Short mmCIF file of C-alpha atoms in Angstrom, two decimals:
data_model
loop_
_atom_site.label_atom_id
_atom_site.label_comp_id
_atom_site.label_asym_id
_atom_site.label_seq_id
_atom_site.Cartn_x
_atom_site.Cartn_y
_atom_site.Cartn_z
CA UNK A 1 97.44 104.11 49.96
CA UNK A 2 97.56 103.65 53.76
CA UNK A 3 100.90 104.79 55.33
CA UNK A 4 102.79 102.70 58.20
CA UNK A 5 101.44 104.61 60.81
CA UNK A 6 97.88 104.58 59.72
CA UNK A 7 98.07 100.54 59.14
CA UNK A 8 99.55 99.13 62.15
CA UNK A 9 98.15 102.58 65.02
CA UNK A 10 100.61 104.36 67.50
CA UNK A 11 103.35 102.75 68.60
CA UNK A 12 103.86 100.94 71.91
CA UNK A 13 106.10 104.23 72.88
CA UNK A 14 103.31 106.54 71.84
CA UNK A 15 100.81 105.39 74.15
CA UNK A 16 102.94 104.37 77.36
CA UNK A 17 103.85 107.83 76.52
CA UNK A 18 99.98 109.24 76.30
CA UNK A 19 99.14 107.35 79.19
CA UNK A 20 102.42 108.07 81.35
CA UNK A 21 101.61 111.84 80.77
CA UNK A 22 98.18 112.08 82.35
CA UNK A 23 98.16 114.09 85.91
CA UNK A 24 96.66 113.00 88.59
CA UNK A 25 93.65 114.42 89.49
CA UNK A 26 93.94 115.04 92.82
CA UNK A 27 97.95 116.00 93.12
CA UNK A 28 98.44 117.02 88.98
CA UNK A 29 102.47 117.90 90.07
CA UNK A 30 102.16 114.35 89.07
CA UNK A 31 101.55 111.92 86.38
CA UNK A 32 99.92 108.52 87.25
CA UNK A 33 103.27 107.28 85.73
CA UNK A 34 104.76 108.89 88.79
CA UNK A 35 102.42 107.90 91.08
CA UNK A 36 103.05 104.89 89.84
CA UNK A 37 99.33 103.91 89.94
CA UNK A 38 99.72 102.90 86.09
CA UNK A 39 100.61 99.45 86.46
CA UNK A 40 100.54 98.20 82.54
CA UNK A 41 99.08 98.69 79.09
CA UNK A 42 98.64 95.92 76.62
CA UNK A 43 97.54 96.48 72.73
CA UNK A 44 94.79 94.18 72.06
CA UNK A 45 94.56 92.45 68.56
CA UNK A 46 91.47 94.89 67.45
CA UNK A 47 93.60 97.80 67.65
CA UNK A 48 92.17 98.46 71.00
CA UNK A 49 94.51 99.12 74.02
CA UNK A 50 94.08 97.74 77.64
CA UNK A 51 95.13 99.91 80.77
CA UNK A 52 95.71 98.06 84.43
CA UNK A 53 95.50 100.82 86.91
CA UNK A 54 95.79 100.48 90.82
CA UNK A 55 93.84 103.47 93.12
CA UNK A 56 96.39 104.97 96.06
CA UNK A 57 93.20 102.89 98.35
CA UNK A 58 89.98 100.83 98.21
CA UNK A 59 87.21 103.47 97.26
CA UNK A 60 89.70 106.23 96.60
CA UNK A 61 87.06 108.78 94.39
CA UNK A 62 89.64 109.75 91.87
CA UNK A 63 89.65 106.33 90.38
CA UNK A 64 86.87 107.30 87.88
CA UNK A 65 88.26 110.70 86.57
CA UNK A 66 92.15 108.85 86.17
CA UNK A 67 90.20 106.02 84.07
CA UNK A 68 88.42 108.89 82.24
CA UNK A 69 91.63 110.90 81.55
CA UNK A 70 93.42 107.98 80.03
CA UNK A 71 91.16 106.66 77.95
CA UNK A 72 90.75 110.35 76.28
CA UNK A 73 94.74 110.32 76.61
CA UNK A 74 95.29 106.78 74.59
CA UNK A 75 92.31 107.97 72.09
CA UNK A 76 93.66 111.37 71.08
CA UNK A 77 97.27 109.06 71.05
CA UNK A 78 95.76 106.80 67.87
CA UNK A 79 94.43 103.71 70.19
CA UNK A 80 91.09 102.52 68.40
CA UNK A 81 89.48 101.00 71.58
CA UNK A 82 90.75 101.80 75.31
CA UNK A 83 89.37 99.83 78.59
CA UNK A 84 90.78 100.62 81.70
CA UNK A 85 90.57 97.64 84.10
CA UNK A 86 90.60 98.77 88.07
CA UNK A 87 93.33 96.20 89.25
CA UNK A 88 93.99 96.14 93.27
CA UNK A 89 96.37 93.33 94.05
CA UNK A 90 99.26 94.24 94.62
CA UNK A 91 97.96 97.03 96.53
CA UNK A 92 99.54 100.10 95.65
CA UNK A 93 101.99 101.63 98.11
CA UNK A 94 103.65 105.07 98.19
CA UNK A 95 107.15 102.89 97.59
CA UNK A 96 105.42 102.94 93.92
CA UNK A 97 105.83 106.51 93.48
CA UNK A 98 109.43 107.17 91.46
CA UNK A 99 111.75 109.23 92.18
CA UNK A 100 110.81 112.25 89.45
CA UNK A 101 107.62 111.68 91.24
CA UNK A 102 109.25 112.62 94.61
CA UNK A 103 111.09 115.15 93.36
CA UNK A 104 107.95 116.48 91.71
CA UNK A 105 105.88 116.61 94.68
CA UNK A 106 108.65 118.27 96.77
CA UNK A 107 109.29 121.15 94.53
CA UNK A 108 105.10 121.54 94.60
CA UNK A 109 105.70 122.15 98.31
CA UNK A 110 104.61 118.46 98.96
CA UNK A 111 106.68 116.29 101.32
CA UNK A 112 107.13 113.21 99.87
CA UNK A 113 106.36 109.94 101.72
CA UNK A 114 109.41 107.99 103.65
CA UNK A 115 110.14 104.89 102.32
CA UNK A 116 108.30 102.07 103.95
CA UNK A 117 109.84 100.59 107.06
CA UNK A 118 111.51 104.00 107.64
CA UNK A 119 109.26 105.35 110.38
CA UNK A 120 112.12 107.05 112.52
CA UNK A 121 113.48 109.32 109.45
CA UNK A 122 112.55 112.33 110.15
CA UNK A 123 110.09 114.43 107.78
CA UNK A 124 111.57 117.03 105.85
CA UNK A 125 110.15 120.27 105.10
CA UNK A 126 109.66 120.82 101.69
CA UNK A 127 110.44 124.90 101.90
CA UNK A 128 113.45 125.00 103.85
CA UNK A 129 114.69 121.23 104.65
CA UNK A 130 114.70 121.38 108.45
CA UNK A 131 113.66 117.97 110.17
CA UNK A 132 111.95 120.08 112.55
CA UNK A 133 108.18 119.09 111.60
CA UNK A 134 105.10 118.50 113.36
CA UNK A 135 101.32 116.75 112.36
CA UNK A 136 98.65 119.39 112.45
CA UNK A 137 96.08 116.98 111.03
CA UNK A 138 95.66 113.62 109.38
CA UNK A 139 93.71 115.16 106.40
CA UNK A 140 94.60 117.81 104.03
CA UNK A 141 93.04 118.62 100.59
CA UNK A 142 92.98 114.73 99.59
CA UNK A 143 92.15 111.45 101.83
CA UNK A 144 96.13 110.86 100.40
CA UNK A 145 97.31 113.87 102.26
CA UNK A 146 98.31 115.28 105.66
CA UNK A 147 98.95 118.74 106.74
CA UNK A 148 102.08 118.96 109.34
CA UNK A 149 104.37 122.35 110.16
CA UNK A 150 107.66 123.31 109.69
CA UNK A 151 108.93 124.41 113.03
CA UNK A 152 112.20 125.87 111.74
CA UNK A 153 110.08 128.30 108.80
CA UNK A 154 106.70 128.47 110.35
CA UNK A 155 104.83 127.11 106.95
CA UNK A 156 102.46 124.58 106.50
CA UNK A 157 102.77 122.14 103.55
CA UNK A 158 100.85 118.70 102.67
CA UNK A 159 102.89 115.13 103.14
CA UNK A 160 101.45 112.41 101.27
CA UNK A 161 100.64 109.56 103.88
CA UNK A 162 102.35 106.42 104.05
CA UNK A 163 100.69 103.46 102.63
#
């Protein structure tokens, strides 16, 4: 006899779930949920699962390991099928990242992006707060990040560029 769960696969829960828990490659403080690069997942008819996801930019080279990671993510999950669709209007803008995913990447040290349309807020260190920052180059570890100074605490830390 076939039980409930084995007839009709995961739940809708269980693989927004699955697929709202995979890291990011590139920052894994983060989930693509909370990058908010995961734009929506739709059970097909065959028991299969389709993924939209939108890249941080055009060409970005982490595209192919996120697309990897959730379809092993919505597999081990129950989902018979997965196919991950590379979706890039709307563009994705670093207004998309939520606010766990904020707080995430500040208490990794990461300075979160200002809101768009916010240019004269000051950036915030990460460490210690002060407003007292300065650029010391447009790239960092990723294409996504910069690297700036606090001038009040002396320490480096990335900021994740405005888009």
């Amino acid at each position: 006899m076939t039980g409930p769960s084995e007839a009709t696969g995961p739940s809708d829960a269980a693989l927004r779930a699955a697929a709202g828990a995979v890291p990011d490659p590139e920052l894994p403080v983060v989930t693509l949920a909370d990058l908010g690069v995961l734009r929506a997942l739709r059970r097909l008819p065959d028991g299969g699962v389709e993924v939209d996801l939108t890249p941080t930019y055009t060409g970005c080279p982490a595209v192919e390991t996120m697309a990897a990671d959730l379809r092993a993510a919505l597999l081990a999950a129950g989902a018979r099928r997965v196919a991950v669709r590379t979706v890039l209007t709307p563009p994705w803008s670093t207004d998309d990242i939520t606010p766990e995913g904020r707080r995430k990447l500040a208490a990794a040290n990461i300075a979160p992006p200002r809101p768009t349309g916010t240019v004269l807020i000051p950036l915030s260190c990460p460490n210690c707060g002060s407003e007292h920052t300065t650029l010391l180059s447009r790239f960092s570890a990723t294409a996504c990040l910069a690297l700036r100074r606090c001038a009040a605490c002396a320490e480096p830390f990335d900021h994740v560029k405005e888009r």
